[in-house]
Amino acid sequence: MTRYVRRFSRTERTLHWINALCFFYLLATGLILYLPSLSVLVSRRQLIQVMHFWGGVAWVSLLAIVVVLGDRRGILRLARELDAFDRDDATWLRGKYARQGRFNAGQKINATLTAAFTVLFVVSGLLLWVGEHNTSYRFASTVILHDGLMFVALFLLVGHLYLALIHPATRHALRGITVGTVSEDWAARHHAKWKPQ
């Protein structure tokens, strides 16, 4: 009989799915603005700009609400775990076996990049929005930054989806982020340093 251990709390899962759903929404509206063929097809550019901007506001607001109303101790523990890099993480990143905690080194890097990209998306998005109404806030590099972030984030997303949905060794992790638990055997193989509570 398979035994399961809790890997992610309700707050952690909520943060993940808000981030994922809002990212897909922003990606869709952003691609309509970015690709001329889609922009012509939709033919409501100003409406899409408004939807994209307010989608970004909703994204950041919902994440902030979950952080404020969610399990604060759990969020602090999550932040500490994601921020802690050790020799085992460095060994794992070199492609050698090393025992990992609740998050492997790749997941820690992905979380760090996601947080950094969120800040850069918000800052560049605000500058683009304000620049539409006040030309003194228009900077050519802002568009390059915002669009460049989108391409890098899209690349990371494809890798993340591959590992979550297709790769046999890591596909079981999807269960953890949907229902919160993973099998004890899988946890022992992939996250041997992690002690489930």
Coordinates of N, CA and C in Angstrom, one line a residue:
M1 N 0.8 -1.2 0.0 CA 0.0 0.0 0.0 C 0.9 1.3 0.0
T2 N 0.6 2.2 -0.9 CA 1.4 3.4 -1.0 C 1.1 4.4 0.1
R3 N 2.1 4.8 0.8 CA 1.9 5.8 1.8 C 2.3 7.2 1.3
Y4 N 1.6 8.2 1.7 CA 1.8 9.6 1.2 C 2.2 10.5 2.3
V5 N 3.0 11.5 2.0 CA 3.5 12.5 2.9 C 3.1 13.9 2.3
R6 N 2.8 14.8 3.2 CA 2.5 16.2 2.8 C 3.7 16.9 2.4
R7 N 3.7 17.4 1.1 CA 4.8 18.2 0.6 C 4.5 19.7 0.6
F8 N 3.3 20.0 0.2 CA 2.9 21.5 0.0 C 1.7 21.8 0.8
S9 N 1.7 22.9 1.5 CA 0.5 23.3 2.2 C -0.5 24.0 1.3
R10 N -1.7 24.2 1.8 CA -2.7 24.9 1.0 C -2.2 26.3 0.5
T11 N -1.6 27.0 1.4 CA -1.1 28.3 1.0 C 0.0 28.2 -0.1
E12 N 0.9 27.3 0.0 CA 1.9 27.1 -1.0 C 1.3 26.8 -2.4
R13 N 0.3 25.9 -2.3 CA -0.4 25.5 -3.6 C -1.2 26.6 -4.2
T14 N -1.8 27.4 -3.3 CA -2.6 28.6 -3.8 C -1.6 29.6 -4.5
L15 N -0.5 29.9 -3.9 CA 0.5 30.8 -4.5 C 0.9 30.2 -5.8
H16 N 1.2 29.0 -5.9 CA 1.7 28.4 -7.2 C 0.6 28.5 -8.3
W17 N -0.6 28.2 -7.9 CA -1.7 28.2 -9.0 C -2.1 29.6 -9.4
I18 N -2.1 30.5 -8.4 CA -2.4 31.9 -8.8 C -1.3 32.4 -9.7
N19 N 0.0 32.1 -9.4 CA 1.1 32.5 -10.2 C 0.9 31.9 -11.6
A20 N 0.6 30.6 -11.7 CA 0.5 29.9 -13.0 C -0.6 30.5 -13.8
L21 N -1.8 30.6 -13.2 CA -3.0 31.0 -14.0 C -2.8 32.4 -14.5
C22 N -2.3 33.3 -13.6 CA -2.1 34.7 -14.0 C -1.0 34.8 -15.1
F23 N 0.0 34.0 -14.9 CA 1.1 34.0 -16.0 C 0.5 33.7 -17.3
F24 N -0.3 32.6 -17.4 CA -0.9 32.2 -18.7 C -1.8 33.3 -19.2
Y25 N -2.6 33.9 -18.4 CA -3.4 35.0 -18.8 C -2.6 36.2 -19.4
L26 N -1.5 36.5 -18.7 CA -0.7 37.6 -19.1 C 0.1 37.3 -20.4
L27 N 0.5 36.0 -20.5 CA 1.2 35.5 -21.7 C 0.3 35.6 -22.9
A28 N -1.0 35.2 -22.7 CA -1.9 35.3 -23.8 C -2.2 36.7 -24.3
T29 N -2.5 37.6 -23.3 CA -2.8 39.0 -23.7 C -1.5 39.7 -24.2
G30 N -0.4 39.3 -23.6 CA 0.9 39.9 -24.0 C 1.3 39.5 -25.5
L31 N 1.0 38.2 -25.8 CA 1.3 37.8 -27.2 C 0.4 38.4 -28.2
I32 N -0.8 38.7 -27.8 CA -1.7 39.4 -28.7 C -1.2 40.8 -29.0
L33 N -0.6 41.5 -28.0 CA 0.0 42.8 -28.2 C 1.3 42.7 -28.9
Y34 N 2.0 41.6 -28.7 CA 3.4 41.5 -29.3 C 3.4 41.1 -30.8
L35 N 2.5 40.1 -31.1 CA 2.5 39.6 -32.5 C 1.5 40.3 -33.4
P36 N 2.0 41.0 -34.4 CA 1.1 41.7 -35.3 C -0.1 40.9 -35.8
S37 N 0.1 39.7 -36.2 CA -0.9 38.8 -36.8 C -2.1 38.6 -35.8
L38 N -1.7 38.4 -34.5 CA -2.7 38.2 -33.5 C -3.4 39.6 -33.2
S39 N -2.6 40.6 -33.1 CA -3.2 41.9 -32.9 C -4.2 42.3 -33.9
V40 N -3.9 42.0 -35.2 CA -4.9 42.3 -36.3 C -6.1 41.5 -36.1
L41 N -5.9 40.2 -35.8 CA -7.0 39.2 -35.7 C -8.0 39.7 -34.6
V42 N -7.4 40.1 -33.4 CA -8.3 40.5 -32.3 C -8.8 41.9 -32.6
S43 N -8.0 42.8 -33.1 CA -8.4 44.1 -33.6 C -8.9 45.0 -32.4
R44 N -8.6 44.7 -31.2 CA -9.1 45.6 -30.1 C -7.8 45.8 -29.2
R45 N -6.8 46.4 -29.8 CA -5.5 46.6 -29.1 C -5.6 47.3 -27.8
Q46 N -6.4 48.4 -27.8 CA -6.5 49.2 -26.5 C -7.2 48.4 -25.4
L47 N -8.2 47.6 -25.8 CA -8.9 46.8 -24.8 C -7.9 45.7 -24.2
I48 N -7.1 45.1 -25.1 CA -6.2 44.1 -24.7 C -5.1 44.7 -23.8
Q49 N -4.6 45.9 -24.1 CA -3.7 46.6 -23.3 C -4.2 46.8 -21.9
V50 N -5.5 47.2 -21.8 CA -6.1 47.4 -20.5 C -6.2 46.1 -19.7
M51 N -6.7 45.1 -20.5 CA -6.8 43.7 -19.8 C -5.5 43.2 -19.4
H52 N -4.4 43.4 -20.1 CA -3.1 43.0 -19.8 C -2.6 43.7 -18.5
F53 N -2.7 45.0 -18.5 CA -2.3 45.8 -17.4 C -3.0 45.4 -16.1
W54 N -4.3 45.4 -16.1 CA -5.1 45.0 -14.9 C -4.9 43.6 -14.5
G55 N -4.6 42.7 -15.5 CA -4.3 41.3 -15.2 C -3.0 41.3 -14.4
G56 N -2.0 42.1 -14.7 CA -0.8 42.2 -13.9 C -1.0 42.7 -12.5
V57 N -1.9 43.7 -12.4 CA -2.3 44.3 -11.1 C -2.9 43.2 -10.3
A58 N -3.9 42.4 -10.9 CA -4.5 41.3 -10.2 C -3.6 40.3 -9.7
W59 N -2.6 39.9 -10.6 CA -1.6 38.9 -10.3 C -0.8 39.3 -9.0
V60 N -0.3 40.5 -9.0 CA 0.5 40.9 -7.8 C -0.4 41.0 -6.6
S61 N -1.6 41.5 -6.8 CA -2.5 41.7 -5.6 C -2.9 40.4 -5.0
L62 N -3.3 39.4 -5.9 CA -3.7 38.1 -5.4 C -2.5 37.4 -4.6
L63 N -1.3 37.5 -5.2 CA -0.2 36.9 -4.5 C 0.0 37.6 -3.1
A64 N -0.1 38.9 -3.1 CA 0.1 39.7 -1.8 C -1.0 39.3 -0.8
I65 N -2.2 39.1 -1.3 CA -3.3 38.7 -0.4 C -3.1 37.3 0.2
V66 N -2.6 36.4 -0.6 CA -2.3 35.1 -0.1 C -1.2 35.1 0.9
V67 N -0.2 35.9 0.7 CA 0.9 36.0 1.6 C 0.4 36.6 3.0
V68 N -0.4 37.6 2.9 CA -0.9 38.3 4.1 C -1.9 37.4 4.9
L69 N -2.8 36.8 4.2 CA -3.8 36.0 4.8 C -3.5 34.5 5.0
G70 N -2.4 34.0 4.3 CA -2.1 32.6 4.4 C -1.2 32.3 5.7
D71 N -0.7 31.1 5.7 CA 0.1 30.6 6.8 C 1.5 31.3 6.7
R72 N 1.6 32.3 7.6 CA 2.9 33.1 7.5 C 4.1 32.3 7.9
R73 N 4.0 31.5 8.9 CA 5.1 30.7 9.3 C 5.5 29.7 8.2
G74 N 4.5 29.2 7.5 CA 4.8 28.3 6.4 C 5.5 29.0 5.3
I75 N 5.1 30.3 5.0 CA 5.7 31.1 4.0 C 7.1 31.4 4.3
L76 N 7.4 31.8 5.6 CA 8.8 32.0 6.0 C 9.6 30.8 5.9
R77 N 9.1 29.6 6.3 CA 9.8 28.4 6.1 C 10.1 28.1 4.7
L78 N 9.1 28.3 3.8 CA 9.3 28.2 2.4 C 10.4 29.0 1.8
A79 N 10.4 30.3 2.2 CA 11.4 31.3 1.8 C 12.8 30.8 2.3
R80 N 12.9 30.3 3.5 CA 14.2 29.9 4.0 C 14.7 28.6 3.2
E81 N 13.8 27.7 3.0 CA 14.2 26.5 2.2 C 14.7 26.8 0.8
L82 N 14.0 27.8 0.2 CA 14.3 28.1 -1.2 C 15.6 28.9 -1.3
D83 N 15.9 29.6 -0.2 CA 17.1 30.5 -0.2 C 18.4 29.7 0.3
A84 N 18.2 28.5 0.8 CA 19.4 27.8 1.3 C 20.1 26.9 0.3
F85 N 21.2 27.4 -0.2 CA 22.0 26.6 -1.1 C 23.2 26.0 -0.4
D86 N 23.5 24.7 -0.6 CA 24.6 24.1 0.1 C 25.5 23.3 -0.9
R87 N 26.4 22.6 -0.4 CA 27.3 21.8 -1.3 C 26.6 20.7 -2.1
D88 N 25.6 20.1 -1.4 CA 24.8 19.2 -2.2 C 24.1 19.8 -3.4
D89 N 23.6 21.0 -3.2 CA 23.0 21.7 -4.3 C 24.0 21.9 -5.5
A90 N 25.2 22.4 -5.1 CA 26.2 22.6 -6.1 C 26.6 21.3 -6.8
T91 N 26.6 20.2 -6.1 CA 26.9 18.9 -6.7 C 25.8 18.5 -7.6
W92 N 24.6 18.7 -7.2 CA 23.4 18.3 -8.0 C 23.4 19.1 -9.3
L93 N 23.7 20.4 -9.2 CA 23.8 21.2 -10.4 C 24.9 20.8 -11.4
R94 N 25.9 20.1 -10.9 CA 26.9 19.6 -11.8 C 26.5 18.3 -12.4
G95 N 25.3 17.8 -12.2 CA 24.8 16.6 -12.8 C 25.2 15.3 -12.0
K96 N 25.7 15.5 -10.8 CA 26.0 14.3 -10.0 C 25.0 14.1 -8.9
Y97 N 24.9 12.8 -8.4 CA 23.9 12.6 -7.4 C 24.3 13.3 -6.1
A98 N 23.3 13.9 -5.5 CA 23.5 14.5 -4.2 C 22.1 14.5 -3.5
R99 N 22.0 14.2 -2.3 CA 20.8 14.2 -1.6 C 20.2 15.7 -1.5
Q100 N 18.9 15.8 -1.7 CA 18.3 17.1 -1.8 C 17.2 17.2 -0.7
G101 N 16.9 18.4 -0.3 CA 15.9 18.7 0.6 C 14.5 18.7 0.0
R102 N 13.6 19.4 0.5 CA 12.2 19.4 0.0 C 12.2 20.0 -1.4
F103 N 13.2 20.9 -1.7 CA 13.4 21.5 -3.1 C 14.8 21.1 -3.6
N104 N 14.9 20.7 -4.8 CA 16.2 20.4 -5.3 C 16.8 21.8 -5.8
A105 N 18.0 21.7 -6.2 CA 18.7 23.0 -6.6 C 18.1 23.6 -7.8
G106 N 17.6 22.9 -8.7 CA 16.9 23.4 -9.9 C 15.6 24.1 -9.5
Q107 N 14.9 23.6 -8.6 CA 13.6 24.2 -8.2 C 13.9 25.5 -7.4
K108 N 15.0 25.5 -6.7 CA 15.4 26.7 -5.9 C 15.8 27.9 -6.9
I109 N 16.5 27.5 -8.0 CA 16.9 28.5 -9.0 C 15.7 29.0 -9.7
N110 N 14.8 28.1 -10.1 CA 13.5 28.4 -10.7 C 12.7 29.4 -9.9
A111 N 12.6 29.1 -8.6 CA 11.8 30.0 -7.7 C 12.5 31.4 -7.6
T112 N 13.8 31.4 -7.5 CA 14.6 32.7 -7.4 C 14.3 33.5 -8.7
L113 N 14.5 32.9 -9.9 CA 14.2 33.6 -11.1 C 12.8 34.0 -11.3
T114 N 11.9 33.2 -10.8 CA 10.4 33.6 -10.9 C 10.2 34.8 -10.1
A115 N 10.7 34.9 -8.9 CA 10.6 36.1 -8.0 C 11.2 37.3 -8.6
A116 N 12.4 37.1 -9.2 CA 13.1 38.3 -9.8 C 12.4 38.8 -11.0
F117 N 11.9 37.8 -11.8 CA 11.1 38.2 -13.0 C 9.8 38.9 -12.6
T118 N 9.2 38.5 -11.6 CA 8.0 39.1 -11.1 C 8.2 40.6 -10.9
V119 N 9.3 40.9 -10.1 CA 9.6 42.3 -9.8 C 9.9 43.1 -11.1
L120 N 10.7 42.5 -12.0 CA 11.1 43.2 -13.2 C 9.9 43.3 -14.2
F121 N 9.0 42.3 -14.2 CA 7.8 42.5 -15.0 C 6.9 43.6 -14.5
V122 N 6.8 43.7 -13.2 CA 5.9 44.7 -12.5 C 6.5 46.1 -12.8
V123 N 7.8 46.3 -12.6 CA 8.4 47.6 -12.8 C 8.4 48.0 -14.3
S124 N 8.8 47.1 -15.2 CA 8.8 47.5 -16.6 C 7.3 47.6 -17.1
G125 N 6.4 46.8 -16.6 CA 5.0 47.0 -17.0 C 4.4 48.3 -16.6
L126 N 4.7 48.7 -15.3 CA 4.2 50.0 -14.8 C 4.8 51.1 -15.7
L127 N 6.1 51.1 -16.0 CA 6.7 52.1 -16.8 C 6.1 52.1 -18.2
L128 N 5.8 51.0 -18.8 CA 5.1 51.0 -20.1 C 3.8 51.6 -20.0
W129 N 3.0 51.3 -19.0 CA 1.7 51.8 -18.8 C 1.7 53.3 -18.6
V130 N 2.5 53.7 -17.7 CA 2.6 55.2 -17.4 C 3.2 55.9 -18.7
G131 N 4.1 55.3 -19.4 CA 4.6 55.9 -20.6 C 3.6 56.1 -21.7
E132 N 2.5 55.3 -21.7 CA 1.5 55.4 -22.7 C 0.7 56.8 -22.4
H133 N 0.7 57.2 -21.1 CA 0.0 58.4 -20.8 C 0.8 59.6 -20.6
N134 N 2.1 59.4 -20.3 CA 3.1 60.5 -20.1 C 4.4 60.1 -20.8
T135 N 4.7 60.7 -21.9 CA 5.8 60.3 -22.7 C 7.2 60.5 -22.0
S136 N 7.2 61.3 -21.0 CA 8.5 61.5 -20.3 C 8.9 60.2 -19.6
Y137 N 8.0 59.2 -19.4 CA 8.3 57.9 -18.8 C 8.6 56.8 -19.9
R138 N 8.7 57.2 -21.1 CA 8.9 56.2 -22.2 C 10.4 56.0 -22.3
F139 N 10.9 54.8 -22.1 CA 12.3 54.4 -22.3 C 12.3 53.2 -23.2
A140 N 13.2 53.3 -24.3 CA 13.3 52.2 -25.2 C 13.7 50.9 -24.6
S141 N 14.5 51.0 -23.6 CA 15.0 49.8 -22.9 C 13.9 49.1 -22.1
T142 N 12.8 49.8 -21.8 CA 11.7 49.2 -21.0 C 11.0 48.1 -21.9
V143 N 10.8 48.4 -23.1 CA 10.1 47.5 -24.0 C 11.0 46.3 -24.2
I144 N 12.3 46.5 -24.4 CA 13.3 45.4 -24.6 C 13.3 44.5 -23.4
L145 N 13.3 45.1 -22.2 CA 13.4 44.4 -20.9 C 12.1 43.6 -20.8
H146 N 10.9 44.2 -21.0 CA 9.7 43.5 -20.8 C 9.5 42.3 -21.8
D147 N 9.8 42.6 -23.0 CA 9.7 41.5 -24.0 C 10.8 40.4 -23.8
G148 N 12.0 40.8 -23.5 CA 13.1 39.9 -23.2 C 12.7 38.9 -22.0
L149 N 12.2 39.5 -21.0 CA 11.7 38.7 -19.8 C 10.7 37.7 -20.3
M150 N 9.8 38.1 -21.1 CA 8.8 37.2 -21.6 C 9.4 36.0 -22.3
F151 N 10.4 36.2 -23.2 CA 11.0 35.1 -23.9 C 11.7 34.2 -22.9
V152 N 12.5 34.7 -22.0 CA 13.2 33.9 -21.0 C 12.2 33.1 -20.1
A153 N 11.1 33.8 -19.6 CA 10.1 33.2 -18.8 C 9.4 32.1 -19.6
L154 N 9.2 32.3 -20.9 CA 8.5 31.3 -21.7 C 9.4 30.0 -21.8
F155 N 10.7 30.2 -22.0 CA 11.7 29.1 -22.1 C 11.6 28.3 -20.8
L156 N 11.7 29.0 -19.6 CA 11.6 28.3 -18.3 C 10.3 27.6 -18.1
L157 N 9.2 28.2 -18.6 CA 7.9 27.6 -18.5 C 7.9 26.3 -19.3
V158 N 8.4 26.2 -20.5 CA 8.4 25.0 -21.3 C 9.2 23.9 -20.5
G159 N 10.3 24.3 -19.9 CA 11.1 23.3 -19.2 C 10.3 22.8 -17.9
H160 N 9.7 23.7 -17.3 CA 8.9 23.4 -16.1 C 7.7 22.5 -16.4
L161 N 7.0 22.7 -17.5 CA 5.9 21.9 -18.0 C 6.4 20.5 -18.4
Y162 N 7.6 20.5 -19.1 CA 8.1 19.2 -19.4 C 8.4 18.3 -18.2
L163 N 9.0 18.9 -17.2 CA 9.4 18.1 -16.0 C 8.1 17.7 -15.2
A164 N 7.1 18.6 -15.2 CA 5.9 18.4 -14.4 C 4.9 17.4 -15.1
L165 N 4.9 17.4 -16.4 CA 3.8 16.7 -17.2 C 4.4 15.5 -17.9
I166 N 5.6 15.5 -18.4 CA 6.1 14.5 -19.3 C 7.2 13.6 -18.7
H167 N 8.2 14.2 -18.1 CA 9.4 13.4 -17.7 C 9.0 12.4 -16.6
P168 N 9.2 11.1 -16.8 CA 8.7 10.1 -15.9 C 9.2 10.2 -14.5
A169 N 10.5 10.6 -14.3 CA 11.0 10.6 -12.9 C 10.5 11.8 -12.1
T170 N 10.0 12.9 -12.7 CA 9.6 14.0 -12.0 C 8.1 14.3 -12.1
R171 N 7.4 13.5 -12.9 CA 6.0 13.8 -13.2 C 5.1 13.6 -11.9
H172 N 5.6 12.8 -11.0 CA 4.8 12.6 -9.7 C 4.7 13.8 -8.9
A173 N 5.7 14.7 -9.1 CA 5.7 16.0 -8.3 C 4.4 16.8 -8.5
L174 N 3.8 16.6 -9.7 CA 2.5 17.3 -10.0 C 1.4 17.0 -9.0
R175 N 1.4 15.8 -8.5 CA 0.5 15.4 -7.4 C 0.7 16.3 -6.2
G176 N 1.9 16.6 -5.9 CA 2.2 17.4 -4.7 C 1.7 18.8 -4.8
I177 N 1.8 19.4 -6.0 CA 1.3 20.8 -6.1 C -0.2 20.9 -6.4
T178 N -0.8 19.7 -6.7 CA -2.3 19.8 -6.9 C -3.0 19.3 -5.6
V179 N -2.7 18.2 -5.0 CA -3.4 17.8 -3.8 C -2.5 17.9 -2.5
G180 N -1.2 18.2 -2.7 CA -0.4 18.5 -1.5 C 0.5 17.3 -1.1
T181 N 0.2 16.1 -1.5 CA 1.0 15.0 -1.0 C 1.7 14.3 -2.2
V182 N 2.8 13.6 -1.8 CA 3.6 12.8 -2.7 C 3.8 11.4 -2.0
S183 N 4.1 10.4 -2.8 CA 4.4 9.1 -2.2 C 5.7 9.2 -1.4
E184 N 5.7 8.4 -0.3 CA 6.8 8.4 0.6 C 8.0 7.9 -0.1
D185 N 7.8 6.8 -1.0 CA 9.0 6.3 -1.7 C 9.6 7.3 -2.7
W186 N 8.7 8.0 -3.4 CA 9.2 9.0 -4.3 C 10.0 10.1 -3.6
A187 N 9.4 10.6 -2.4 CA 10.1 11.6 -1.6 C 11.5 11.1 -1.2
A188 N 11.6 9.9 -0.8 CA 12.8 9.3 -0.3 C 13.9 9.3 -1.4
R189 N 13.4 9.0 -2.7 CA 14.3 8.9 -3.8 C 14.8 10.3 -4.3
H190 N 13.9 11.2 -4.3 CA 14.2 12.5 -4.9 C 14.6 13.6 -3.9
H191 N 14.1 13.5 -2.7 CA 14.4 14.5 -1.6 C 14.8 13.9 -0.3
A192 N 15.9 13.1 -0.4 CA 16.3 12.3 0.8 C 16.6 13.1 2.0
K193 N 17.0 14.4 1.9 CA 17.4 15.2 3.1 C 16.1 15.8 3.7
W194 N 15.0 15.8 3.0 CA 13.8 16.4 3.5 C 13.1 15.4 4.5
K195 N 12.8 16.0 5.7 CA 12.1 15.3 6.7 C 10.6 15.8 6.8
P196 N 9.7 15.0 6.2 CA 8.3 15.4 6.2 C 7.8 15.6 7.6
Q197 N 6.9 16.7 7.8 CA 6.4 17.0 9.1 C 5.1 16.3 9.3

